[in-house]
């Protein structure tokens, strides 16, 4: 091997070494831990609840508008209660009547009522006897062609009618004298219980005719108007709650190792002069394509992870959708 050949081999070795060093440097740069400060861009998010009536009736009043602040217990809307109040009044009247029936069954008839029933039997007996005798007489006259068939039929009908009245009077006297059977009393008490249950249902429906704010918050949407038909499946308002607020942001996979749940962060809002303190409360386990609402255009087609940074908004200055900058 000549000196020239050795020299060429030496140059080739040097070039290969340089290429390997450069490749190693590039690999290290691409895979190195990123320790630069982390800044995420996102928007304020809040919990929302759809408020509905638990009854079906026409809406009478709508007391708040979109953007109004409400407090727990505030009356937001009411239903037309006239049909419900009429139902309650009817149930109360029926219950009072049925209670009197049950009390009479338990107490039995008074002596004067028994005497009255006995007198009614005697009167019915006399009428039945007279009608029967009259029918017999008419039958004899009809046999001798002294009266028409119609006259005989009238006498027969009266005899049967008075006999039925006598049987009814005798049954009423026996009931007054002996009292009601236990199964009749049980049936009357069951009817009373059914009426009381119906009253409770009507009173509950009346209590559901008022829509109450479940928590403090801001009315975001007013979805119906007075005169509309309300139902459990028809939202009336959308309420943004004050209880929990967070910043929804997205982070790329190569920066994911820089955050963890419980980590504190500084949240900056353009319209709020003082930065807020936040804490990472949620990191998604699943990658997704960044929503179009993200601020950085080059990340919109990238796979990222959703992050929620919860903040304490004591002054209630944060509003749904506000852009926010989160710095770790």
C-alpha positions as YAML, in Angstrom:
chain: A
units: angstrom
residues:
- id: 1
  name: UNK
  ca: [0.00, 0.00, 0.00]
- id: 2
  name: UNK
  ca: [1.48, 3.33, -1.06]
- id: 3
  name: UNK
  ca: [1.72, 6.44, 1.03]
- id: 4
  name: UNK
  ca: [-0.92, 8.07, -1.17]
- id: 5
  name: UNK
  ca: [-3.36, 5.25, -0.51]
- id: 6
  name: UNK
  ca: [-2.77, 5.43, 3.25]
- id: 7
  name: UNK
  ca: [-3.36, 9.14, 3.13]
- id: 8
  name: UNK
  ca: [-6.67, 8.67, 1.29]
- id: 9
  name: UNK
  ca: [-7.81, 6.00, 3.80]
- id: 10
  name: UNK
  ca: [-6.95, 8.33, 6.65]
- id: 11
  name: UNK
  ca: [-9.03, 11.13, 5.13]
- id: 12
  name: UNK
  ca: [-11.97, 8.77, 4.62]
- id: 13
  name: UNK
  ca: [-11.77, 7.66, 8.25]
- id: 14
  name: UNK
  ca: [-11.77, 11.26, 9.41]
- id: 15
  name: UNK
  ca: [-14.82, 12.05, 7.26]
- id: 16
  name: UNK
  ca: [-16.69, 9.02, 8.59]
- id: 17
  name: UNK
  ca: [-15.85, 10.05, 12.17]
- id: 18
  name: UNK
  ca: [-17.11, 13.58, 11.49]
- id: 19
  name: UNK
  ca: [-20.37, 12.22, 10.01]
- id: 20
  name: UNK
  ca: [-20.90, 9.94, 13.02]
- id: 21
  name: UNK
  ca: [-20.25, 12.80, 15.44]
- id: 22
  name: UNK
  ca: [-22.70, 15.05, 13.58]
- id: 23
  name: UNK
  ca: [-25.34, 12.30, 13.51]
- id: 24
  name: UNK
  ca: [-24.92, 11.69, 17.24]
- id: 25
  name: UNK
  ca: [-25.25, 15.41, 17.87]
- id: 26
  name: UNK
  ca: [-28.43, 15.64, 15.84]
- id: 27
  name: UNK
  ca: [-29.95, 12.62, 17.60]
- id: 28
  name: UNK
  ca: [-29.06, 14.10, 20.99]
- id: 29
  name: UNK
  ca: [-30.58, 17.44, 20.05]
- id: 30
  name: UNK
  ca: [-33.83, 15.90, 18.90]
- id: 31
  name: UNK
  ca: [-34.18, 13.61, 21.90]
- id: 32
  name: UNK
  ca: [-32.76, 15.87, 24.62]
- id: 33
  name: UNK
  ca: [-35.04, 16.73, 27.57]
- id: 34
  name: UNK
  ca: [-36.74, 20.07, 27.01]
- id: 35
  name: UNK
  ca: [-36.16, 22.19, 30.05]
- id: 36
  name: UNK
  ca: [-37.19, 25.54, 28.65]
- id: 37
  name: UNK
  ca: [-40.07, 27.33, 30.40]
- id: 38
  name: UNK
  ca: [-43.45, 25.90, 29.40]
- id: 39
  name: UNK
  ca: [-46.24, 28.19, 28.26]
- id: 40
  name: UNK
  ca: [-49.67, 26.93, 27.24]
- id: 41
  name: UNK
  ca: [-52.56, 28.83, 25.68]
- id: 42
  name: UNK
  ca: [-56.16, 27.94, 26.41]
- id: 43
  name: UNK
  ca: [-59.59, 29.22, 27.39]
- id: 44
  name: UNK
  ca: [-61.60, 29.51, 30.58]
- id: 45
  name: UNK
  ca: [-64.11, 26.71, 31.07]
- id: 46
  name: UNK
  ca: [-66.82, 26.33, 33.71]
- id: 47
  name: UNK
  ca: [-69.39, 23.78, 34.78]
- id: 48
  name: UNK
  ca: [-72.85, 24.33, 33.34]
- id: 49
  name: UNK
  ca: [-76.22, 22.89, 34.22]
- id: 50
  name: UNK
  ca: [-79.46, 22.79, 32.24]
- id: 51
  name: UNK
  ca: [-82.38, 23.82, 34.44]
- id: 52
  name: UNK
  ca: [-85.79, 22.26, 33.74]
- id: 53
  name: UNK
  ca: [-89.17, 22.01, 35.41]
- id: 54
  name: UNK
  ca: [-90.09, 18.61, 36.80]
- id: 55
  name: UNK
  ca: [-93.69, 19.09, 35.65]
- id: 56
  name: UNK
  ca: [-95.60, 19.71, 32.43]
- id: 57
  name: UNK
  ca: [-97.56, 22.98, 32.33]
- id: 58
  name: UNK
  ca: [-97.57, 26.41, 30.72]
- id: 59
  name: UNK
  ca: [-94.82, 28.78, 31.85]
- id: 60
  name: UNK
  ca: [-96.25, 31.77, 33.73]
- id: 61
  name: UNK
  ca: [-93.18, 33.89, 34.53]
- id: 62
  name: UNK
  ca: [-89.50, 34.10, 33.54]
- id: 63
  name: UNK
  ca: [-87.72, 36.22, 36.13]
- id: 64
  name: UNK
  ca: [-84.11, 36.53, 34.88]
- id: 65
  name: UNK
  ca: [-82.33, 37.39, 31.65]
- id: 66
  name: UNK
  ca: [-79.17, 36.12, 29.99]
- id: 67
  name: UNK
  ca: [-76.12, 37.45, 31.82]
- id: 68
  name: UNK
  ca: [-77.93, 37.96, 35.13]
- id: 69
  name: UNK
  ca: [-76.15, 36.78, 38.26]
- id: 70
  name: UNK
  ca: [-78.30, 34.55, 40.47]
- id: 71
  name: UNK
  ca: [-77.82, 33.05, 43.90]
- id: 72
  name: UNK
  ca: [-78.77, 29.70, 45.33]
- id: 73
  name: UNK
  ca: [-82.49, 29.69, 46.19]
- id: 74
  name: UNK
  ca: [-83.52, 32.48, 43.80]
- id: 75
  name: UNK
  ca: [-86.83, 31.94, 41.99]
- id: 76
  name: UNK
  ca: [-85.99, 31.84, 38.28]
- id: 77
  name: UNK
  ca: [-89.36, 30.95, 36.74]
- id: 78
  name: UNK
  ca: [-92.84, 29.69, 37.62]
- id: 79
  name: UNK
  ca: [-95.56, 27.62, 35.98]
- id: 80
  name: UNK
  ca: [-99.29, 28.25, 35.75]
- id: 81
  name: UNK
  ca: [-100.56, 26.75, 39.03]
- id: 82
  name: UNK
  ca: [-104.34, 27.12, 38.56]
- id: 83
  name: UNK
  ca: [-104.95, 23.51, 37.41]
- id: 84
  name: UNK
  ca: [-102.73, 22.18, 40.21]
- id: 85
  name: UNK
  ca: [-104.55, 24.20, 42.89]
- id: 86
  name: UNK
  ca: [-107.92, 23.00, 41.58]
- id: 87
  name: UNK
  ca: [-106.71, 19.41, 41.78]
- id: 88
  name: UNK
  ca: [-105.60, 19.94, 45.38]
- id: 89
  name: UNK
  ca: [-108.97, 21.46, 46.33]
- id: 90
  name: UNK
  ca: [-110.84, 18.55, 44.74]
- id: 91
  name: UNK
  ca: [-108.67, 16.00, 46.54]
- id: 92
  name: UNK
  ca: [-109.17, 17.74, 49.88]
- id: 93
  name: UNK
  ca: [-112.97, 17.73, 49.45]
- id: 94
  name: UNK
  ca: [-113.01, 14.05, 48.51]
- id: 95
  name: UNK
  ca: [-110.80, 13.18, 51.48]
- id: 96
  name: UNK
  ca: [-113.10, 15.01, 53.90]
- id: 97
  name: UNK
  ca: [-116.10, 13.15, 52.50]
- id: 98
  name: UNK
  ca: [-114.37, 9.77, 52.65]
- id: 99
  name: UNK
  ca: [-113.17, 10.38, 56.21]
- id: 100
  name: UNK
  ca: [-116.79, 10.90, 57.25]
- id: 101
  name: UNK
  ca: [-117.74, 7.61, 55.59]
- id: 102
  name: UNK
  ca: [-114.95, 5.71, 57.35]
- id: 103
  name: UNK
  ca: [-115.80, 7.28, 60.71]
- id: 104
  name: UNK
  ca: [-119.45, 6.29, 60.32]
- id: 105
  name: UNK
  ca: [-118.44, 2.73, 59.47]
- id: 106
  name: UNK
  ca: [-116.29, 2.49, 62.60]
- id: 107
  name: UNK
  ca: [-118.80, 4.15, 64.93]
- id: 108
  name: UNK
  ca: [-121.89, 2.35, 63.66]
- id: 109
  name: UNK
  ca: [-125.39, 3.80, 63.46]
- id: 110
  name: UNK
  ca: [-126.89, 5.87, 66.26]
- id: 111
  name: UNK
  ca: [-130.05, 4.58, 68.02]
- id: 112
  name: UNK
  ca: [-132.19, 7.17, 66.29]
- id: 113
  name: UNK
  ca: [-130.82, 6.07, 62.91]
- id: 114
  name: UNK
  ca: [-131.68, 2.46, 63.70]
- id: 115
  name: UNK
  ca: [-135.20, 3.52, 64.75]
- id: 116
  name: UNK
  ca: [-135.55, 5.54, 61.56]
- id: 117
  name: UNK
  ca: [-134.50, 2.53, 59.49]
- id: 118
  name: UNK
  ca: [-137.04, 0.34, 61.30]
- id: 119
  name: UNK
  ca: [-139.80, 2.86, 60.62]
- id: 120
  name: UNK
  ca: [-138.81, 2.92, 56.97]
- id: 121
  name: UNK
  ca: [-139.18, -0.88, 56.87]
- id: 122
  name: UNK
  ca: [-142.66, -0.67, 58.36]
- id: 123
  name: UNK
  ca: [-143.70, 1.98, 55.84]
- id: 124
  name: UNK
  ca: [-142.28, -0.01, 52.94]
- id: 125
  name: UNK
  ca: [-143.96, -3.16, 54.24]
- id: 126
  name: UNK
  ca: [-147.35, -1.42, 54.31]
- id: 127
  name: UNK
  ca: [-146.90, -0.11, 50.78]
- id: 128
  name: UNK
  ca: [-145.82, -3.52, 49.54]
- id: 129
  name: UNK
  ca: [-148.79, -5.24, 51.21]
- id: 130
  name: UNK
  ca: [-151.23, -2.74, 49.73]
- id: 131
  name: UNK
  ca: [-149.71, -3.08, 46.28]
- id: 132
  name: UNK
  ca: [-149.80, -6.88, 46.47]
- id: 133
  name: UNK
  ca: [-153.45, -6.84, 47.57]
- id: 134
  name: UNK
  ca: [-154.31, -4.39, 44.83]
- id: 135
  name: UNK
  ca: [-152.62, -6.60, 42.27]
- id: 136
  name: UNK
  ca: [-154.61, -9.63, 43.44]
- id: 137
  name: UNK
  ca: [-157.84, -7.66, 43.15]
- id: 138
  name: UNK
  ca: [-156.94, -6.45, 39.69]
- id: 139
  name: UNK
  ca: [-156.14, -9.98, 38.62]
- id: 140
  name: UNK
  ca: [-159.66, -11.09, 39.64]
- id: 141
  name: UNK
  ca: [-161.24, -8.20, 37.80]
- id: 142
  name: UNK
  ca: [-159.16, -8.86, 34.70]
- id: 143
  name: UNK
  ca: [-160.27, -12.51, 34.73]
- id: 144
  name: UNK
  ca: [-163.90, -11.32, 34.50]
- id: 145
  name: UNK
  ca: [-163.01, -8.83, 31.77]
- id: 146
  name: UNK
  ca: [-163.82, -5.91, 34.07]
- id: 147
  name: UNK
  ca: [-160.52, -4.08, 33.47]
- id: 148
  name: UNK
  ca: [-158.01, -3.77, 30.68]
- id: 149
  name: UNK
  ca: [-154.68, -5.55, 30.43]
- id: 150
  name: UNK
  ca: [-152.88, -2.23, 30.82]
- id: 151
  name: UNK
  ca: [-154.53, -1.63, 34.21]
- id: 152
  name: UNK
  ca: [-153.43, -5.08, 35.35]
- id: 153
  name: UNK
  ca: [-149.87, -4.49, 34.17]
- id: 154
  name: UNK
  ca: [-149.74, -1.20, 36.07]
- id: 155
  name: UNK
  ca: [-150.83, -2.93, 39.27]
- id: 156
  name: UNK
  ca: [-148.25, -5.67, 38.76]
- id: 157
  name: UNK
  ca: [-145.44, -3.16, 38.20]
- id: 158
  name: UNK
  ca: [-146.36, -1.30, 41.37]
- id: 159
  name: UNK
  ca: [-146.40, -4.54, 43.37]
- id: 160
  name: UNK
  ca: [-142.90, -5.40, 42.15]
- id: 161
  name: UNK
  ca: [-141.59, -1.87, 42.77]
- id: 162
  name: UNK
  ca: [-142.87, -1.74, 46.35]
- id: 163
  name: UNK
  ca: [-141.47, -5.22, 47.00]
- id: 164
  name: UNK
  ca: [-138.03, -4.05, 45.83]
- id: 165
  name: UNK
  ca: [-138.27, -0.94, 48.03]
- id: 166
  name: UNK
  ca: [-139.16, -3.17, 50.98]
- id: 167
  name: UNK
  ca: [-136.10, -5.36, 50.38]
- id: 168
  name: UNK
  ca: [-133.89, -2.28, 50.20]
- id: 169
  name: UNK
  ca: [-135.32, -0.88, 53.44]
- id: 170
  name: UNK
  ca: [-134.83, -4.21, 55.18]
- id: 171
  name: UNK
  ca: [-131.19, -4.32, 54.03]
- id: 172
  name: UNK
  ca: [-130.59, -0.77, 55.28]
- id: 173
  name: UNK
  ca: [-132.19, -1.63, 58.64]
- id: 174
  name: UNK
  ca: [-130.04, -4.74, 58.99]
- id: 175
  name: UNK
  ca: [-126.92, -2.72, 58.18]
- id: 176
  name: UNK
  ca: [-127.83, -0.05, 60.71]
- id: 177
  name: UNK
  ca: [-128.61, -2.66, 63.34]
- id: 178
  name: UNK
  ca: [-125.66, -5.01, 62.78]
- id: 179
  name: UNK
  ca: [-122.96, -2.57, 61.55]
- id: 180
  name: UNK
  ca: [-120.66, -2.76, 58.51]
- id: 181
  name: UNK
  ca: [-118.66, -5.84, 57.58]
- id: 182
  name: UNK
  ca: [-114.91, -5.61, 58.15]
- id: 183
  name: UNK
  ca: [-114.15, -6.05, 54.46]
- id: 184
  name: UNK
  ca: [-116.37, -3.04, 53.67]
- id: 185
  name: UNK
  ca: [-114.51, -0.97, 56.27]
- id: 186
  name: UNK
  ca: [-111.15, -2.08, 54.81]
- id: 187
  name: UNK
  ca: [-112.29, -1.08, 51.31]
- id: 188
  name: UNK
  ca: [-113.38, 2.36, 52.53]
- id: 189
  name: UNK
  ca: [-110.06, 2.91, 54.31]
- id: 190
  name: UNK
  ca: [-108.16, 1.85, 51.17]
- id: 191
  name: UNK
  ca: [-110.14, 4.39, 49.17]
- id: 192
  name: UNK
  ca: [-109.26, 7.06, 51.73]
- id: 193
  name: UNK
  ca: [-105.56, 6.19, 51.48]
- id: 194
  name: UNK
  ca: [-105.72, 6.38, 47.69]
- id: 195
  name: UNK
  ca: [-107.23, 9.87, 47.88]
- id: 196
  name: UNK
  ca: [-104.55, 11.00, 50.34]
- id: 197
  name: UNK
  ca: [-101.82, 9.69, 48.01]
- id: 198
  name: UNK
  ca: [-103.40, 11.61, 45.15]
- id: 199
  name: UNK
  ca: [-103.36, 14.76, 47.28]
- id: 200
  name: UNK
  ca: [-99.66, 14.30, 48.10]
- id: 201
  name: UNK
  ca: [-98.89, 13.91, 44.40]
- id: 202
  name: UNK
  ca: [-100.79, 17.10, 43.59]
- id: 203
  name: UNK
  ca: [-98.99, 19.00, 46.36]
- id: 204
  name: UNK
  ca: [-95.61, 17.74, 45.09]
- id: 205
  name: UNK
  ca: [-96.49, 18.84, 41.55]
- id: 206
  name: UNK
  ca: [-97.37, 22.28, 42.93]
- id: 207
  name: UNK
  ca: [-93.97, 22.49, 44.65]
- id: 208
  name: UNK
  ca: [-92.32, 21.70, 41.31]
- id: 209
  name: UNK
  ca: [-94.05, 24.63, 39.64]
- id: 210
  name: UNK
  ca: [-91.27, 26.94, 40.87]
- id: 211
  name: UNK
  ca: [-87.79, 26.77, 39.30]
- id: 212
  name: UNK
  ca: [-85.11, 27.50, 41.91]
- id: 213
  name: UNK
  ca: [-81.42, 28.28, 41.30]
- id: 214
  name: UNK
  ca: [-79.47, 25.26, 42.65]
- id: 215
  name: UNK
  ca: [-76.21, 27.22, 43.11]
- id: 216
  name: UNK
  ca: [-74.67, 30.64, 42.57]
- id: 217
  name: UNK
  ca: [-73.91, 31.40, 38.95]
- id: 218
  name: UNK
  ca: [-74.64, 33.38, 35.80]
- id: 219
  name: UNK
  ca: [-77.52, 32.75, 33.41]
- id: 220
  name: UNK
  ca: [-75.91, 31.86, 30.11]
- id: 221
  name: UNK
  ca: [-78.99, 30.97, 28.03]
- id: 222
  name: UNK
  ca: [-82.72, 31.72, 28.33]
- id: 223
  name: UNK
  ca: [-84.32, 29.05, 26.18]
- id: 224
  name: UNK
  ca: [-88.11, 29.50, 26.56]
- id: 225
  name: UNK
  ca: [-90.62, 32.30, 27.19]
- id: 226
  name: UNK
  ca: [-93.87, 32.74, 29.16]
- id: 227
  name: UNK
  ca: [-96.66, 30.82, 27.47]
- id: 228
  name: UNK
  ca: [-94.39, 28.03, 26.26]
- id: 229
  name: UNK
  ca: [-95.14, 24.49, 27.42]
- id: 230
  name: UNK
  ca: [-92.62, 23.26, 29.98]
- id: 231
  name: UNK
  ca: [-91.70, 19.62, 30.52]
- id: 232
  name: UNK
  ca: [-88.91, 17.66, 32.24]
- id: 233
  name: UNK
  ca: [-87.19, 17.26, 28.86]
- id: 234
  name: UNK
  ca: [-87.31, 20.96, 27.92]
- id: 235
  name: UNK
  ca: [-84.44, 23.11, 29.30]
- id: 236
  name: UNK
  ca: [-85.51, 26.53, 30.57]
- id: 237
  name: UNK
  ca: [-82.14, 28.11, 31.40]
- id: 238
  name: UNK
  ca: [-78.47, 27.20, 31.12]
- id: 239
  name: UNK
  ca: [-76.64, 28.20, 34.31]
- id: 240
  name: UNK
  ca: [-72.86, 28.66, 34.47]
- id: 241
  name: UNK
  ca: [-71.78, 27.73, 37.99]
- id: 242
  name: UNK
  ca: [-69.27, 29.67, 40.08]
- id: 243
  name: UNK
  ca: [-68.09, 26.63, 42.01]
- id: 244
  name: UNK
  ca: [-65.38, 25.29, 39.68]
- id: 245
  name: UNK
  ca: [-63.42, 27.04, 36.92]
- id: 246
  name: UNK
  ca: [-60.45, 25.85, 34.93]
- id: 247
  name: UNK
  ca: [-58.29, 26.63, 31.91]
- id: 248
  name: UNK
  ca: [-58.60, 24.08, 29.11]
- id: 249
  name: UNK
  ca: [-55.28, 23.90, 27.25]
- id: 250
  name: UNK
  ca: [-53.38, 21.41, 25.08]
- id: 251
  name: UNK
  ca: [-49.80, 20.18, 25.28]
- id: 252
  name: UNK
  ca: [-47.69, 18.32, 22.73]
- id: 253
  name: UNK
  ca: [-46.25, 14.92, 23.54]
- id: 254
  name: UNK
  ca: [-42.63, 16.06, 23.71]
- id: 255
  name: UNK
  ca: [-43.54, 18.58, 26.45]
- id: 256
  name: UNK
  ca: [-45.80, 16.21, 28.37]
- id: 257
  name: UNK
  ca: [-43.03, 15.24, 30.79]
- id: 258
  name: UNK
  ca: [-42.79, 18.82, 32.04]
- id: 259
  name: UNK
  ca: [-46.15, 18.78, 33.84]
- id: 260
  name: UNK
  ca: [-47.87, 16.54, 36.35]
- id: 261
  name: UNK
  ca: [-51.12, 16.58, 38.30]
- id: 262
  name: UNK
  ca: [-50.93, 18.86, 41.32]
- id: 263
  name: UNK
  ca: [-48.32, 21.11, 39.72]
- id: 264
  name: UNK
  ca: [-48.86, 24.84, 40.26]
- id: 265
  name: UNK
  ca: [-48.95, 27.36, 37.43]
- id: 266
  name: UNK
  ca: [-49.46, 31.06, 36.81]
- id: 267
  name: UNK
  ca: [-52.55, 31.98, 34.82]
- id: 268
  name: UNK
  ca: [-52.67, 35.30, 33.00]
- id: 269
  name: UNK
  ca: [-55.86, 36.81, 31.58]
- id: 270
  name: UNK
  ca: [-55.66, 39.91, 29.37]
- id: 271
  name: UNK
  ca: [-58.61, 41.59, 31.07]
- id: 272
  name: UNK
  ca: [-57.48, 40.70, 34.61]
- id: 273
  name: UNK
  ca: [-54.57, 42.83, 35.87]
- id: 274
  name: UNK
  ca: [-53.42, 40.38, 38.55]
- id: 275
  name: UNK
  ca: [-52.18, 36.89, 37.58]
- id: 276
  name: UNK
  ca: [-54.03, 33.97, 39.14]
- id: 277
  name: UNK
  ca: [-52.59, 30.82, 40.66]
- id: 278
  name: UNK
  ca: [-53.71, 27.53, 39.17]
- id: 279
  name: UNK
  ca: [-53.06, 23.86, 39.67]
- id: 280
  name: UNK
  ca: [-52.99, 21.02, 37.16]
- id: 281
  name: UNK
  ca: [-55.98, 18.84, 37.98]
- id: 282
  name: UNK
  ca: [-56.35, 16.70, 34.87]
- id: 283
  name: UNK
  ca: [-54.12, 15.38, 32.09]
- id: 284
  name: UNK
  ca: [-55.82, 13.37, 29.37]
- id: 285
  name: UNK
  ca: [-54.69, 9.79, 28.81]
- id: 286
  name: UNK
  ca: [-55.60, 9.93, 25.13]
- id: 287
  name: UNK
  ca: [-54.03, 11.98, 22.38]
- id: 288
  name: UNK
  ca: [-56.30, 13.96, 20.07]
- id: 289
  name: UNK
  ca: [-56.05, 16.42, 17.23]
- id: 290
  name: UNK
  ca: [-55.95, 19.94, 18.60]
- id: 291
  name: UNK
  ca: [-59.32, 21.72, 18.31]
- id: 292
  name: UNK
  ca: [-59.50, 24.63, 15.88]
- id: 293
  name: UNK
  ca: [-59.95, 27.03, 18.79]
- id: 294
  name: UNK
  ca: [-56.32, 26.61, 19.85]
- id: 295
  name: UNK
  ca: [-54.28, 29.79, 19.48]
- id: 296
  name: UNK
  ca: [-51.23, 28.30, 17.72]
- id: 297
  name: UNK
  ca: [-52.00, 27.37, 14.11]
- id: 298
  name: UNK
  ca: [-49.09, 24.98, 13.68]
- id: 299
  name: UNK
  ca: [-50.45, 22.77, 16.46]
- id: 300
  name: UNK
  ca: [-53.96, 22.41, 15.06]
- id: 301
  name: UNK
  ca: [-53.05, 19.33, 13.04]
- id: 302
  name: UNK
  ca: [-50.83, 17.82, 15.73]
- id: 303
  name: UNK
  ca: [-51.67, 15.15, 18.25]
- id: 304
  name: UNK
  ca: [-51.84, 16.74, 21.68]
- id: 305
  name: UNK
  ca: [-53.16, 16.02, 25.18]
- id: 306
  name: UNK
  ca: [-55.84, 18.01, 26.96]
- id: 307
  name: UNK
  ca: [-54.79, 19.64, 30.24]
- id: 308
  name: UNK
  ca: [-57.03, 21.32, 32.81]
- id: 309
  name: UNK
  ca: [-55.55, 23.91, 35.15]
- id: 310
  name: UNK
  ca: [-58.01, 24.64, 37.95]
- id: 311
  name: UNK
  ca: [-58.03, 28.16, 39.35]
- id: 312
  name: UNK
  ca: [-59.57, 29.82, 42.40]
- id: 313
  name: UNK
  ca: [-61.59, 32.81, 41.23]
- id: 314
  name: UNK
  ca: [-62.49, 34.53, 44.50]
- id: 315
  name: UNK
  ca: [-63.40, 37.81, 42.79]
- id: 316
  name: UNK
  ca: [-65.45, 36.00, 40.12]
- id: 317
  name: UNK
  ca: [-63.71, 37.75, 37.23]
- id: 318
  name: UNK
  ca: [-63.36, 34.77, 34.90]
- id: 319
  name: UNK
  ca: [-65.94, 34.24, 32.17]
- id: 320
  name: UNK
  ca: [-66.56, 31.25, 29.96]
- id: 321
  name: UNK
  ca: [-64.34, 31.29, 26.85]
- id: 322
  name: UNK
  ca: [-61.85, 33.94, 28.01]
- id: 323
  name: UNK
  ca: [-58.39, 33.35, 26.45]
- id: 324
  name: UNK
  ca: [-55.74, 32.55, 29.03]
- id: 325
  name: UNK
  ca: [-51.99, 32.01, 29.15]
- id: 326
  name: UNK
  ca: [-50.62, 29.39, 31.53]
- id: 327
  name: UNK
  ca: [-46.96, 29.49, 32.54]
- id: 328
  name: UNK
  ca: [-45.13, 26.74, 34.46]
...
